[in-house]
XYZ file of C-alpha atoms in Angstrom:
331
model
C 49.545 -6.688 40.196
C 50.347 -3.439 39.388
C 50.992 -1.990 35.933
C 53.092 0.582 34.387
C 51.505 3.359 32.439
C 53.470 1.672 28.998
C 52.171 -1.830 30.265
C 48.532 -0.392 30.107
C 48.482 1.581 27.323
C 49.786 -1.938 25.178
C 47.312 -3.626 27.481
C 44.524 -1.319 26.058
C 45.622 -1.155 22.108
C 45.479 -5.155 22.691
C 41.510 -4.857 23.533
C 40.959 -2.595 21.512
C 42.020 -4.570 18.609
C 40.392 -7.749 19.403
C 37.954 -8.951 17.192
C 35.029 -10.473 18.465
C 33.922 -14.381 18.410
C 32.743 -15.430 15.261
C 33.500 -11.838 13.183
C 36.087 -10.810 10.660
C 37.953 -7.549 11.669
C 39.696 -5.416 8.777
C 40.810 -2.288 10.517
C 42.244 -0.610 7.627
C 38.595 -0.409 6.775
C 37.147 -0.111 9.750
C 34.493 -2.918 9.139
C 33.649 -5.794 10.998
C 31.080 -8.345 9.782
C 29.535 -10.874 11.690
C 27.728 -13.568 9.326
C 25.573 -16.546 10.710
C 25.773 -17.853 13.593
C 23.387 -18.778 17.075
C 23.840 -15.516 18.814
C 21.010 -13.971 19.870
C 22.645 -10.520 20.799
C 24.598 -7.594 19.664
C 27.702 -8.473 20.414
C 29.108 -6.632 23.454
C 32.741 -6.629 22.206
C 32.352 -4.490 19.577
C 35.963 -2.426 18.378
C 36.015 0.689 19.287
C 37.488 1.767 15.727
C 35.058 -0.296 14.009
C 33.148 2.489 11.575
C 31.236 -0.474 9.384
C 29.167 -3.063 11.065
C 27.482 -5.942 9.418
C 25.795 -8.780 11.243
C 23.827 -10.823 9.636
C 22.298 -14.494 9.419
C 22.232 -14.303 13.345
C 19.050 -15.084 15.859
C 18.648 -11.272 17.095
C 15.065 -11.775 17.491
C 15.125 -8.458 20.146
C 16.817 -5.198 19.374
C 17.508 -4.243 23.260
C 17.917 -0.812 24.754
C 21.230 0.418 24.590
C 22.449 -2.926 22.463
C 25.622 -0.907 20.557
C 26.892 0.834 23.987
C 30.685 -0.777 24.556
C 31.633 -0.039 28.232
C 29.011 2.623 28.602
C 30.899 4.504 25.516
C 29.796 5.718 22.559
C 31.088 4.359 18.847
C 32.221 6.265 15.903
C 30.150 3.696 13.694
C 28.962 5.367 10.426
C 27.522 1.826 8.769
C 25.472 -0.690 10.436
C 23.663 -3.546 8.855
C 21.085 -5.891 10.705
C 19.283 -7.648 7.811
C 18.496 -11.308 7.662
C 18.256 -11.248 11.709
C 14.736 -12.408 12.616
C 14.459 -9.203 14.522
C 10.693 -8.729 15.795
C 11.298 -6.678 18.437
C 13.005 -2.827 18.692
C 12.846 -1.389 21.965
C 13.551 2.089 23.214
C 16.647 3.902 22.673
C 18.229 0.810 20.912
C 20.885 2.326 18.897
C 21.717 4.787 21.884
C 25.650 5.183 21.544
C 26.022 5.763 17.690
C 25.322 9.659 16.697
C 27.135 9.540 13.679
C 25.447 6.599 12.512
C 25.031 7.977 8.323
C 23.457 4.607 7.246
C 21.065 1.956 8.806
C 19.865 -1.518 7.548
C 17.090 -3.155 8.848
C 15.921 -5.133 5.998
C 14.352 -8.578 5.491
C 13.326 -8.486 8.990
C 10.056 -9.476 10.590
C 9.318 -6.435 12.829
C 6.233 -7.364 15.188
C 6.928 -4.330 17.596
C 8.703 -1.118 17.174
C 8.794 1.205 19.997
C 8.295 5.103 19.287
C 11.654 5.978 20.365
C 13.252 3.310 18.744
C 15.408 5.355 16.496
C 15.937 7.882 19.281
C 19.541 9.278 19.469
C 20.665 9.261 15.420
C 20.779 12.703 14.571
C 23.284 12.112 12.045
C 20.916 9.199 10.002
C 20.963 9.641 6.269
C 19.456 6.622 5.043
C 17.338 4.075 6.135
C 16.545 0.637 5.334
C 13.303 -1.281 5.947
C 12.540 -3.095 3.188
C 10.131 -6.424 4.175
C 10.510 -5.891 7.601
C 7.335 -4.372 9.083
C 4.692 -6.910 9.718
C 1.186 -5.640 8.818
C 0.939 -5.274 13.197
C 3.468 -3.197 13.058
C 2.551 -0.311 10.357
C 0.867 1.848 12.852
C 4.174 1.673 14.988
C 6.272 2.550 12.339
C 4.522 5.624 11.919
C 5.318 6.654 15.022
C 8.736 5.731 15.424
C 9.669 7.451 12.243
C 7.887 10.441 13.149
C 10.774 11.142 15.598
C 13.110 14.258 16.224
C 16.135 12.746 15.593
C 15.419 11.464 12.214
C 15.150 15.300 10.643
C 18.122 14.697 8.455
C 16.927 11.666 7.140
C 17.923 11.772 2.986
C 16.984 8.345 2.122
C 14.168 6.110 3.347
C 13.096 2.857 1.963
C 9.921 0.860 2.821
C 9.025 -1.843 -0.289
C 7.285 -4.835 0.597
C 5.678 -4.108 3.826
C 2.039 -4.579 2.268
C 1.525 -0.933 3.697
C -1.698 0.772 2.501
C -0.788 4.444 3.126
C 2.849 6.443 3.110
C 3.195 6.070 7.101
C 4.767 9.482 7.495
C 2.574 11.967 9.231
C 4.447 14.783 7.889
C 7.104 15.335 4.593
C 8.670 18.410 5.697
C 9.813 17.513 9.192
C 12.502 15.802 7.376
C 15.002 16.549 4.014
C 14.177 13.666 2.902
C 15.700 13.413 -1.170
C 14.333 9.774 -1.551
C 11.493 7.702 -0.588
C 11.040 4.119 -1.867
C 7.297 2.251 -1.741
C 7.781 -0.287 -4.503
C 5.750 -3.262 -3.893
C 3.203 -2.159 -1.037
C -0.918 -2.378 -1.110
C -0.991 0.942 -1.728
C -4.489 1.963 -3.583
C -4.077 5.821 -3.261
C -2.484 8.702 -2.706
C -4.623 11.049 0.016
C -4.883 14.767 -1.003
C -3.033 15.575 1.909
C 0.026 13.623 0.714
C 0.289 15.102 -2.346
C 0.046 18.537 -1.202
C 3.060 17.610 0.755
C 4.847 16.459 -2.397
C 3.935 19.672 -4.411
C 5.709 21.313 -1.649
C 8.973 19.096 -0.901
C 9.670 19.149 -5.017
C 13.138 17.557 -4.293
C 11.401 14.548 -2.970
C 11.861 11.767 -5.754
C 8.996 8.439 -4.383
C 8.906 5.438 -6.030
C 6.115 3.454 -6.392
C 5.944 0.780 -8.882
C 3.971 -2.586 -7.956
C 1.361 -1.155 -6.166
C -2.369 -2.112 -6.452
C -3.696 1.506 -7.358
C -7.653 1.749 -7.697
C -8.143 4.111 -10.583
C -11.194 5.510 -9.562
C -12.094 9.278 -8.642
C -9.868 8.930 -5.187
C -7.329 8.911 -7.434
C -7.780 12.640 -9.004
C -4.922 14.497 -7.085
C -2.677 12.207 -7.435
C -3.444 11.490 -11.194
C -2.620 14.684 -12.278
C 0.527 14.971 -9.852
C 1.618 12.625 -11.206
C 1.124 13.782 -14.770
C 2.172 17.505 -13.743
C 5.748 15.939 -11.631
C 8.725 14.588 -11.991
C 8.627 13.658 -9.176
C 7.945 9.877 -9.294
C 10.689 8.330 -11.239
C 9.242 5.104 -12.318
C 5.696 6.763 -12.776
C 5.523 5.218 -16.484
C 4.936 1.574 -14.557
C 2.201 2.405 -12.135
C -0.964 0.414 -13.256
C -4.835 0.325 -12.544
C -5.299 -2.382 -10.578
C -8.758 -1.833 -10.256
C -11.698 -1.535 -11.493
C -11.719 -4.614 -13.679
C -12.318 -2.806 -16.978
C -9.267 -0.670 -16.052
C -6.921 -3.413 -14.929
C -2.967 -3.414 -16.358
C -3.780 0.021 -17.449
C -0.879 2.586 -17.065
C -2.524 5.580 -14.750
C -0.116 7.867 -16.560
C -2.533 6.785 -19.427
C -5.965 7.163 -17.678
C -7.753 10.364 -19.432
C -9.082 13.064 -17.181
C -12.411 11.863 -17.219
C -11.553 8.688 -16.055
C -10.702 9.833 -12.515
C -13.101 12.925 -12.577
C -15.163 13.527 -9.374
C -17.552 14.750 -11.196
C -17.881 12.780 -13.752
C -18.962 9.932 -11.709
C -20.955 12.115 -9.326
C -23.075 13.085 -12.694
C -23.500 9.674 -13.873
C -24.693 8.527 -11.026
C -27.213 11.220 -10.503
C -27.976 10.672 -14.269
C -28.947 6.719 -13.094
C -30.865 7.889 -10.238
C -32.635 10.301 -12.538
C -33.503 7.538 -14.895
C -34.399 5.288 -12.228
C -37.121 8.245 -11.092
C -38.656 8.779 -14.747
C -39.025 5.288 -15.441
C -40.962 5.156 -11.875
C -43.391 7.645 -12.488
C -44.143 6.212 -15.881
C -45.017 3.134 -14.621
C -47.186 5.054 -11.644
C -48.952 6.994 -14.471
C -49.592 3.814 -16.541
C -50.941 1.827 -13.427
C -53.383 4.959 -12.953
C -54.440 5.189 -16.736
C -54.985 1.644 -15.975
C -57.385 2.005 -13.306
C -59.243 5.194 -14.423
C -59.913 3.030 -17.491
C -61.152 -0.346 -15.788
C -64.563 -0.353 -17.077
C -63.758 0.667 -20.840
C -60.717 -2.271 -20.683
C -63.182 -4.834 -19.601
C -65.235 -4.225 -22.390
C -62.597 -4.184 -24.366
C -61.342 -7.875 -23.122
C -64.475 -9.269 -23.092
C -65.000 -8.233 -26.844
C -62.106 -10.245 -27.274
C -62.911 -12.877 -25.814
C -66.211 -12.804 -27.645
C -64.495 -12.778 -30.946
C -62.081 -15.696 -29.906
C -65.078 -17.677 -29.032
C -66.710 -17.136 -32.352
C -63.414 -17.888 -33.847
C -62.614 -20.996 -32.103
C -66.486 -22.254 -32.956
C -65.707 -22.060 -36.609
C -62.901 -23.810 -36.344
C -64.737 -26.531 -34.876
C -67.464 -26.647 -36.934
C -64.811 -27.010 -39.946
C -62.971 -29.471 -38.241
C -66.193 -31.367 -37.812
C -67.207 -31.129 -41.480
C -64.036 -32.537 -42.320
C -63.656 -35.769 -39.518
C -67.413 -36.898 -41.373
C -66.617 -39.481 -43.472
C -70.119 -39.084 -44.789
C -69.599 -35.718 -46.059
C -66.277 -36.565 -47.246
C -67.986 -39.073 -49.603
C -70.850 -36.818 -51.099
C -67.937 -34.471 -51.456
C -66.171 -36.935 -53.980
């Protein structure tokens, strides 16, 4: 059957339209949202006019390469949302076919394996969303994939509650980043080399409220950065974690000496020190000691002497006073 040029075009602006299984379409909007269901893909019908994605509640447990390509074709998609999907698995080039994607949710995932190139091909990628997704197996892979090209115009990037123990970004100022949200990690410090970065990238605003921070003398850069900055917006609720006499203490409250290098490289030289004197004391006494031997032996067998002549008074007395005979001539 042949069709008319009219007959295809209405043919086309049919398909086009269609709304895939299980969605709701609002094209005014340009969003379609995709909630619950036992899918366990990307759905391959995707509008082309569709500028708003949201699927979530699904069974996505893999991210495939390529997933959002419709007809080998590439979407004018600005929004997509994936959380609540189970997704453990991101492969290369997976969001291939959206490069004016501004906005991408990933949260409340469970993220075993994220490929380097996973976020390959979003040059356009404002803001991004991983917030309790990355398994503790999958920290060193994040690092990598969000080390990547693409992601240089990145503005917003959140990452609380991934239990991560170090800002996984090997360098600030590869992107213009604005925002960058660690609430609720295991983070215990904040390297040198970090907050070099942050002096330099002032524009940067980091959250970091809820984390574990070990107020000891690792903490010194960061300390006063964080005292010197505005830089960390909830900085009045970071607290000491440990040690145990500084636990539930603000570290905006710590005093200088508290975190000082120094400081504890002093006192603990001042202990060895101690340790050292007290040592040679005792050597010194040990050798009086022995360079005395013969005088102290006289000296404790005079004692003993005179405890013997004690204790044989005391006898005799005690003697005198069990007689019942002289008890009587006494009276």
């Amino acid at each position: 059957m042949v069709l008319s040029f009219f007959q295809w075009q209405m043919f086309k602006i049919k398909t086009d339209d269609a709304c895939p299984s299980s969605c709701v379409c609002a094209r005014d909007s340009g969003t379609v949202t995709c909630r619950d269901g036992e899918d366990t893909e990307v759905p391959s019908d995707i509008p082309e006019w569709t500028s708003t994605l949201i699927l979530q509640g699904r069974n996505i447990s893999t991210l495939q390469r390529g997933a959002f390509m419709t007809n080998s074709s590439e979407l004018e998609m600005t929004k997509l949302s994936l959380s609540y999907n189970g997704i453990q698995v991101i492969e290369p080039y997976a969001f291939v076919g959206l490069p004016r994607l501004h906005l991408l949710d990933l949260s409340h995932n469970q993220l075993e394996s994220i490929s380097a190139r996973a976020f390959h091909g979003l040059p356009e990628l404002r803001s991004l969303f991983l917030n309790s997704s990355v398994l503790p197996v999958a920290t060193a892979q994040l690092s990598s994939a969000l080390n990547a090209q693409s992601l240089r115009n990145l503005h917003r990037l959140e990452l609380a509650g991934n239990q991560l123990k170090s800002i996984p970004l090997v360098r600030l100022d590869m992107y213009n980043l604005h925002v960058l949200v660690l609430i609720n990690n295991s983070i215990e410090s904040i390297g040198r080399e970090n907050v070099s970065s942050l002096y330099q990238q002032r524009h940067i605003r980091v959250y970091l409220s809820l984390n574990p921070f070990r107020c000891s003398c690792e903490l010194e850069a960061f300390y006063y950065w964080l005292k010197n900055s505005s830089q960390c917006p909830d900085g009045g609720r970071l607290q000491c974690s440990e040690p145990e006499a500084k636990r539930g203490i603000p570290v905006e409250k710590l005093r200088g000496e508290d975190v000082d290098c120094m400081n504890e490289n002093l006192e603990a030289v001042s202990y060895v020190f101690l340790g050292i004197v007290l040592a040679l004391i005792g050597v010194v006494f040990l050798m009086v000691l022995y360079l005395n031997r013969g005088g102290i032996k006289r000296w404790l067998n005079n004692i003993r002497e005179a405890c013997r002549d004690q204790m044989e008074v005391y006898h005799y007395r005690y003697e005198q006073d069990s007689d019942p005979r002289l008890a009587n001539v006494a009276v």
